[in-house]
Short mmCIF file of N, CA and C in Angstrom, two decimals:
data_model
loop_
_atom_site.label_atom_id
_atom_site.label_comp_id
_atom_site.label_asym_id
_atom_site.label_seq_id
_atom_site.Cartn_x
_atom_site.Cartn_y
_atom_site.Cartn_z
N MET A 285 -9.23 46.43 52.21
CA MET A 285 -10.09 46.45 51.06
C MET A 285 -9.33 45.98 49.82
N ARG A 286 -8.08 46.36 49.73
CA ARG A 286 -7.29 45.97 48.58
C ARG A 286 -7.15 44.45 48.51
N ALA A 287 -7.01 43.74 49.61
CA ALA A 287 -6.90 42.28 49.62
C ALA A 287 -8.18 41.66 49.10
N MET A 288 -9.31 42.24 49.43
CA MET A 288 -10.59 41.72 48.98
C MET A 288 -10.72 41.86 47.46
N VAL A 289 -10.25 42.97 46.91
CA VAL A 289 -10.32 43.20 45.46
C VAL A 289 -9.43 42.21 44.74
N SER A 290 -8.23 41.94 45.27
CA SER A 290 -7.31 41.02 44.61
C SER A 290 -7.83 39.59 44.64
N VAL A 291 -8.61 39.20 45.62
CA VAL A 291 -9.19 37.86 45.67
C VAL A 291 -10.37 37.76 44.72
N LYS A 292 -11.17 38.79 44.66
CA LYS A 292 -12.36 38.76 43.81
C LYS A 292 -12.01 38.87 42.32
N LEU A 293 -10.93 39.54 41.99
CA LEU A 293 -10.57 39.76 40.59
C LEU A 293 -10.28 38.45 39.86
N PRO A 294 -9.44 37.53 40.39
CA PRO A 294 -9.23 36.26 39.68
C PRO A 294 -10.51 35.44 39.57
N ALA A 295 -11.33 35.46 40.59
CA ALA A 295 -12.59 34.72 40.52
C ALA A 295 -13.49 35.31 39.45
N LEU A 296 -13.53 36.62 39.38
CA LEU A 296 -14.35 37.29 38.37
C LEU A 296 -13.84 36.98 36.96
N LEU A 297 -12.51 37.00 36.78
CA LEU A 297 -11.93 36.69 35.46
C LEU A 297 -12.22 35.24 35.06
N GLY A 298 -12.13 34.32 36.01
CA GLY A 298 -12.43 32.92 35.73
C GLY A 298 -13.88 32.74 35.31
N THR A 299 -14.79 33.42 35.99
CA THR A 299 -16.21 33.34 35.65
C THR A 299 -16.46 33.90 34.26
N LEU A 300 -15.84 35.02 33.94
CA LEU A 300 -15.99 35.60 32.60
C LEU A 300 -15.47 34.66 31.51
N ALA A 301 -14.36 34.00 31.79
CA ALA A 301 -13.79 33.06 30.82
C ALA A 301 -14.74 31.90 30.57
N LEU A 302 -15.35 31.37 31.63
CA LEU A 302 -16.30 30.27 31.47
C LEU A 302 -17.54 30.71 30.70
N LEU A 303 -18.01 31.91 30.98
CA LEU A 303 -19.18 32.40 30.25
C LEU A 303 -18.88 32.60 28.77
N ALA A 304 -17.69 33.08 28.47
CA ALA A 304 -17.31 33.30 27.08
C ALA A 304 -17.13 31.98 26.34
N ALA A 305 -16.62 30.97 27.02
CA ALA A 305 -16.37 29.67 26.40
C ALA A 305 -17.59 28.77 26.45
N GLY A 306 -18.64 29.18 27.08
CA GLY A 306 -19.83 28.35 27.25
C GLY A 306 -20.36 27.76 25.95
N PRO A 307 -20.63 28.55 24.92
CA PRO A 307 -21.15 27.97 23.68
C PRO A 307 -20.19 26.96 23.05
N ALA A 308 -18.90 27.22 23.11
CA ALA A 308 -17.93 26.29 22.53
C ALA A 308 -17.92 24.98 23.30
N LEU A 309 -17.99 25.06 24.62
CA LEU A 309 -18.01 23.85 25.43
C LEU A 309 -19.30 23.08 25.21
N ALA A 310 -20.40 23.78 25.06
CA ALA A 310 -21.68 23.11 24.84
C ALA A 310 -21.67 22.37 23.50
N GLN A 311 -21.06 22.93 22.48
CA GLN A 311 -21.00 22.26 21.18
C GLN A 311 -20.09 21.05 21.24
N ALA A 312 -19.01 21.14 21.95
CA ALA A 312 -18.07 20.03 22.02
C ALA A 312 -18.66 18.86 22.79
N ALA A 313 -19.63 19.11 23.66
CA ALA A 313 -20.18 18.05 24.47
C ALA A 313 -21.16 17.17 23.70
N LYS A 314 -21.66 17.63 22.56
CA LYS A 314 -22.62 16.83 21.80
C LYS A 314 -21.91 15.64 21.17
N PRO A 315 -22.45 14.44 21.33
CA PRO A 315 -21.80 13.28 20.73
C PRO A 315 -21.98 13.28 19.21
N ALA A 316 -20.97 12.83 18.53
CA ALA A 316 -21.02 12.76 17.07
C ALA A 316 -21.87 11.56 16.66
N ALA A 317 -22.44 11.64 15.49
CA ALA A 317 -23.23 10.52 14.98
C ALA A 317 -22.28 9.35 14.74
N PRO A 318 -22.73 8.15 15.03
CA PRO A 318 -21.84 6.99 14.83
C PRO A 318 -21.52 6.80 13.35
N ALA A 319 -20.30 6.42 13.10
CA ALA A 319 -19.86 6.19 11.72
C ALA A 319 -20.51 4.91 11.20
N PRO A 320 -20.85 4.87 9.93
CA PRO A 320 -21.44 3.65 9.39
C PRO A 320 -20.43 2.51 9.47
N ALA A 321 -20.92 1.35 9.78
CA ALA A 321 -20.05 0.18 9.93
C ALA A 321 -19.54 -0.25 8.56
N ALA A 322 -18.25 -0.49 8.49
CA ALA A 322 -17.65 -0.95 7.24
C ALA A 322 -17.89 -2.44 7.10
N ALA A 323 -17.97 -2.88 5.87
CA ALA A 323 -18.14 -4.31 5.62
C ALA A 323 -16.88 -5.03 6.09
N PRO A 324 -17.03 -6.17 6.73
CA PRO A 324 -15.85 -6.89 7.19
C PRO A 324 -15.00 -7.35 6.01
N ALA A 325 -13.70 -7.25 6.19
CA ALA A 325 -12.78 -7.66 5.12
C ALA A 325 -12.79 -9.17 5.00
N ALA A 326 -12.68 -9.63 3.78
CA ALA A 326 -12.61 -11.07 3.55
C ALA A 326 -11.29 -11.59 4.09
N PRO A 327 -11.30 -12.75 4.71
CA PRO A 327 -10.04 -13.29 5.22
C PRO A 327 -9.10 -13.58 4.06
N PRO A 328 -7.80 -13.39 4.26
CA PRO A 328 -6.85 -13.63 3.17
C PRO A 328 -6.87 -15.10 2.76
N LYS A 329 -6.71 -15.29 1.48
CA LYS A 329 -6.70 -16.64 0.94
C LYS A 329 -5.36 -17.29 1.30
N ASP A 330 -5.42 -18.43 1.96
CA ASP A 330 -4.19 -19.10 2.37
C ASP A 330 -3.69 -19.94 1.20
N VAL A 331 -2.55 -19.56 0.68
CA VAL A 331 -1.99 -20.28 -0.45
C VAL A 331 -0.81 -21.15 -0.04
N GLY A 332 -0.58 -21.27 1.23
CA GLY A 332 0.48 -22.13 1.72
C GLY A 332 1.81 -21.42 1.82
N PRO A 333 2.80 -22.13 2.32
CA PRO A 333 4.11 -21.51 2.50
C PRO A 333 4.81 -21.28 1.16
N ALA A 334 5.70 -20.33 1.17
CA ALA A 334 6.45 -20.01 -0.04
C ALA A 334 7.54 -21.04 -0.27
N ASP A 335 7.77 -21.39 -1.52
CA ASP A 335 8.90 -22.23 -1.90
C ASP A 335 10.04 -21.27 -2.22
N ILE A 336 10.97 -21.14 -1.28
CA ILE A 336 12.01 -20.11 -1.37
C ILE A 336 12.83 -20.24 -2.65
N LYS A 337 13.21 -21.46 -3.00
CA LYS A 337 14.05 -21.65 -4.19
C LYS A 337 13.32 -21.17 -5.45
N LYS A 338 12.04 -21.52 -5.58
CA LYS A 338 11.28 -21.10 -6.75
C LYS A 338 11.02 -19.60 -6.73
N ALA A 339 10.81 -19.05 -5.54
CA ALA A 339 10.58 -17.60 -5.42
C ALA A 339 11.81 -16.83 -5.88
N VAL A 340 12.99 -17.30 -5.47
CA VAL A 340 14.24 -16.64 -5.86
C VAL A 340 14.45 -16.77 -7.36
N THR A 341 14.20 -17.96 -7.90
CA THR A 341 14.35 -18.17 -9.34
C THR A 341 13.41 -17.25 -10.12
N CYS A 342 12.19 -17.15 -9.65
CA CYS A 342 11.20 -16.30 -10.32
C CYS A 342 11.66 -14.84 -10.34
N GLN A 343 12.09 -14.33 -9.21
CA GLN A 343 12.53 -12.94 -9.14
C GLN A 343 13.83 -12.72 -9.92
N SER A 344 14.68 -13.73 -9.97
CA SER A 344 15.90 -13.62 -10.78
C SER A 344 15.57 -13.50 -12.26
N LEU A 345 14.58 -14.27 -12.71
CA LEU A 345 14.16 -14.17 -14.11
C LEU A 345 13.55 -12.80 -14.41
N VAL A 346 12.76 -12.29 -13.48
CA VAL A 346 12.16 -10.96 -13.66
C VAL A 346 13.26 -9.90 -13.75
N THR A 347 14.26 -10.02 -12.87
CA THR A 347 15.38 -9.07 -12.89
C THR A 347 16.16 -9.18 -14.19
N GLN A 348 16.39 -10.41 -14.67
CA GLN A 348 17.08 -10.59 -15.94
C GLN A 348 16.30 -9.91 -17.07
N PHE A 349 15.00 -10.10 -17.07
CA PHE A 349 14.17 -9.46 -18.10
C PHE A 349 14.31 -7.94 -18.04
N ASP A 350 14.17 -7.39 -16.83
CA ASP A 350 14.25 -5.93 -16.67
C ASP A 350 15.60 -5.38 -17.12
N ASP A 351 16.66 -6.12 -16.81
CA ASP A 351 18.01 -5.67 -17.18
C ASP A 351 18.25 -5.73 -18.69
N ARG A 352 17.64 -6.67 -19.38
CA ARG A 352 17.93 -6.89 -20.79
C ARG A 352 16.94 -6.24 -21.75
N LEU A 353 15.82 -5.76 -21.25
CA LEU A 353 14.78 -5.25 -22.14
C LEU A 353 15.25 -4.06 -22.96
N THR A 354 15.89 -3.09 -22.34
CA THR A 354 16.27 -1.87 -23.08
C THR A 354 17.34 -2.16 -24.13
N ALA A 355 18.20 -3.14 -23.87
CA ALA A 355 19.26 -3.47 -24.83
C ALA A 355 18.75 -4.36 -25.96
N SER A 356 17.56 -4.88 -25.83
CA SER A 356 17.02 -5.78 -26.85
C SER A 356 16.77 -5.03 -28.15
N LYS A 357 17.04 -5.73 -29.25
CA LYS A 357 16.82 -5.15 -30.57
C LYS A 357 15.42 -5.48 -31.11
N ALA A 358 14.58 -6.04 -30.27
CA ALA A 358 13.22 -6.41 -30.69
C ALA A 358 12.41 -5.15 -30.99
N ALA A 359 11.42 -5.31 -31.84
CA ALA A 359 10.54 -4.19 -32.20
C ALA A 359 9.72 -3.76 -30.98
N ASP A 360 9.24 -2.54 -31.03
CA ASP A 360 8.50 -1.99 -29.89
C ASP A 360 7.24 -2.79 -29.57
N ASP A 361 6.52 -3.26 -30.59
CA ASP A 361 5.32 -4.05 -30.32
C ASP A 361 5.66 -5.40 -29.69
N VAL A 362 6.80 -5.96 -30.07
CA VAL A 362 7.25 -7.22 -29.48
C VAL A 362 7.65 -6.98 -28.02
N LYS A 363 8.33 -5.86 -27.76
CA LYS A 363 8.69 -5.52 -26.38
C LYS A 363 7.45 -5.31 -25.52
N ALA A 364 6.42 -4.71 -26.09
CA ALA A 364 5.18 -4.48 -25.33
C ALA A 364 4.53 -5.82 -24.96
N LYS A 365 4.52 -6.76 -25.91
CA LYS A 365 3.96 -8.09 -25.62
C LYS A 365 4.79 -8.78 -24.54
N ALA A 366 6.12 -8.64 -24.64
CA ALA A 366 7.00 -9.25 -23.64
C ALA A 366 6.78 -8.63 -22.26
N ARG A 367 6.56 -7.31 -22.21
CA ARG A 367 6.29 -6.65 -20.92
C ARG A 367 5.01 -7.19 -20.29
N ASP A 368 4.00 -7.43 -21.12
CA ASP A 368 2.75 -8.00 -20.61
C ASP A 368 2.97 -9.39 -20.03
N LEU A 369 3.76 -10.20 -20.74
CA LEU A 369 4.08 -11.54 -20.23
C LEU A 369 4.86 -11.46 -18.92
N ARG A 370 5.80 -10.55 -18.86
CA ARG A 370 6.59 -10.36 -17.64
C ARG A 370 5.71 -9.94 -16.47
N ALA A 371 4.78 -9.02 -16.73
CA ALA A 371 3.88 -8.55 -15.67
C ALA A 371 2.99 -9.69 -15.17
N ALA A 372 2.46 -10.48 -16.10
CA ALA A 372 1.62 -11.61 -15.70
C ALA A 372 2.44 -12.64 -14.92
N GLY A 373 3.66 -12.87 -15.36
CA GLY A 373 4.53 -13.81 -14.66
C GLY A 373 4.89 -13.33 -13.27
N ASN A 374 5.20 -12.06 -13.14
CA ASN A 374 5.53 -11.50 -11.83
C ASN A 374 4.33 -11.57 -10.90
N LYS A 375 3.14 -11.31 -11.44
CA LYS A 375 1.92 -11.38 -10.63
C LYS A 375 1.70 -12.81 -10.14
N ALA A 376 1.91 -13.78 -11.01
CA ALA A 376 1.75 -15.18 -10.62
C ALA A 376 2.78 -15.56 -9.55
N CYS A 377 4.01 -15.09 -9.72
CA CYS A 377 5.04 -15.39 -8.71
C CYS A 377 4.67 -14.77 -7.36
N ASN A 378 4.16 -13.55 -7.38
CA ASN A 378 3.76 -12.90 -6.12
C ASN A 378 2.59 -13.61 -5.46
N ALA A 379 1.78 -14.32 -6.26
CA ALA A 379 0.66 -15.10 -5.73
C ALA A 379 1.10 -16.51 -5.36
N LYS A 380 2.41 -16.76 -5.38
CA LYS A 380 3.03 -18.04 -5.05
C LYS A 380 2.68 -19.14 -6.05
N ASP A 381 2.33 -18.77 -7.27
CA ASP A 381 2.14 -19.72 -8.36
C ASP A 381 3.43 -19.67 -9.18
N TYR A 382 4.49 -20.20 -8.59
CA TYR A 382 5.83 -20.02 -9.14
C TYR A 382 6.02 -20.68 -10.50
N ASP A 383 5.50 -21.88 -10.69
CA ASP A 383 5.71 -22.58 -11.95
C ASP A 383 5.11 -21.80 -13.12
N ALA A 384 3.89 -21.34 -12.95
CA ALA A 384 3.25 -20.56 -14.02
C ALA A 384 3.98 -19.23 -14.21
N GLY A 385 4.37 -18.60 -13.12
CA GLY A 385 5.07 -17.32 -13.21
C GLY A 385 6.41 -17.44 -13.92
N MET A 386 7.18 -18.47 -13.56
CA MET A 386 8.49 -18.66 -14.21
C MET A 386 8.32 -18.94 -15.69
N GLU A 387 7.31 -19.72 -16.05
CA GLU A 387 7.07 -20.03 -17.46
C GLU A 387 6.74 -18.77 -18.24
N GLN A 388 5.92 -17.90 -17.68
CA GLN A 388 5.56 -16.66 -18.38
C GLN A 388 6.75 -15.73 -18.52
N VAL A 389 7.58 -15.63 -17.49
CA VAL A 389 8.75 -14.75 -17.59
C VAL A 389 9.75 -15.33 -18.58
N ARG A 390 9.89 -16.66 -18.61
CA ARG A 390 10.78 -17.28 -19.61
C ARG A 390 10.26 -17.00 -21.03
N GLN A 391 8.95 -17.06 -21.21
CA GLN A 391 8.38 -16.72 -22.52
C GLN A 391 8.67 -15.27 -22.87
N ALA A 392 8.58 -14.40 -21.88
CA ALA A 392 8.87 -12.98 -22.12
C ALA A 392 10.32 -12.80 -22.55
N LEU A 393 11.23 -13.51 -21.89
CA LEU A 393 12.65 -13.42 -22.26
C LEU A 393 12.87 -13.95 -23.68
N ASN A 394 12.25 -15.08 -24.01
CA ASN A 394 12.39 -15.63 -25.36
C ASN A 394 11.79 -14.69 -26.40
N THR A 395 10.74 -13.98 -26.04
CA THR A 395 10.10 -13.04 -26.96
C THR A 395 11.05 -11.93 -27.37
N ILE A 396 11.89 -11.47 -26.43
CA ILE A 396 12.87 -10.42 -26.78
C ILE A 396 14.22 -11.03 -27.15
N GLU A 397 14.21 -12.34 -27.45
CA GLU A 397 15.38 -13.07 -27.92
C GLU A 397 16.53 -13.07 -26.93
N VAL A 398 16.19 -13.32 -25.67
CA VAL A 398 17.19 -13.46 -24.61
C VAL A 398 17.01 -14.85 -24.02
N LYS A 399 18.11 -15.59 -23.89
CA LYS A 399 18.05 -16.93 -23.32
C LYS A 399 17.95 -16.81 -21.79
N PRO A 400 16.91 -17.40 -21.18
CA PRO A 400 16.78 -17.34 -19.72
C PRO A 400 17.97 -18.01 -19.05
N MET A 401 18.50 -17.35 -18.03
CA MET A 401 19.67 -17.89 -17.32
C MET A 401 19.28 -19.07 -16.44
N LEU A 402 18.06 -19.12 -15.99
CA LEU A 402 17.63 -20.19 -15.08
C LEU A 402 16.50 -20.98 -15.69
#
């Protein structure tokens, strides 16, 4: 009789566990509502290959500006204008419009009375 009880006990415990978990399993089985479809991303604008020499020159000018700005004796409003020119130039360089970017960063350097190295 003891063998029969030991066999029935695990089966009984398993059945009780399934009954207790029934509502949780039933909820998990319901499919979720489909997520709304996102608008397709626009393909990236191909601006062509980078001109490495101009890219390096552009970033060198930006670095020169950043290094010399705090030491500049220019007025704060002049420095603010120069920062705007530098930001626009850096943005143009990052968009691979190197000639426009270098020109703007050179203007920024001249604004704070620093001669561009390149």
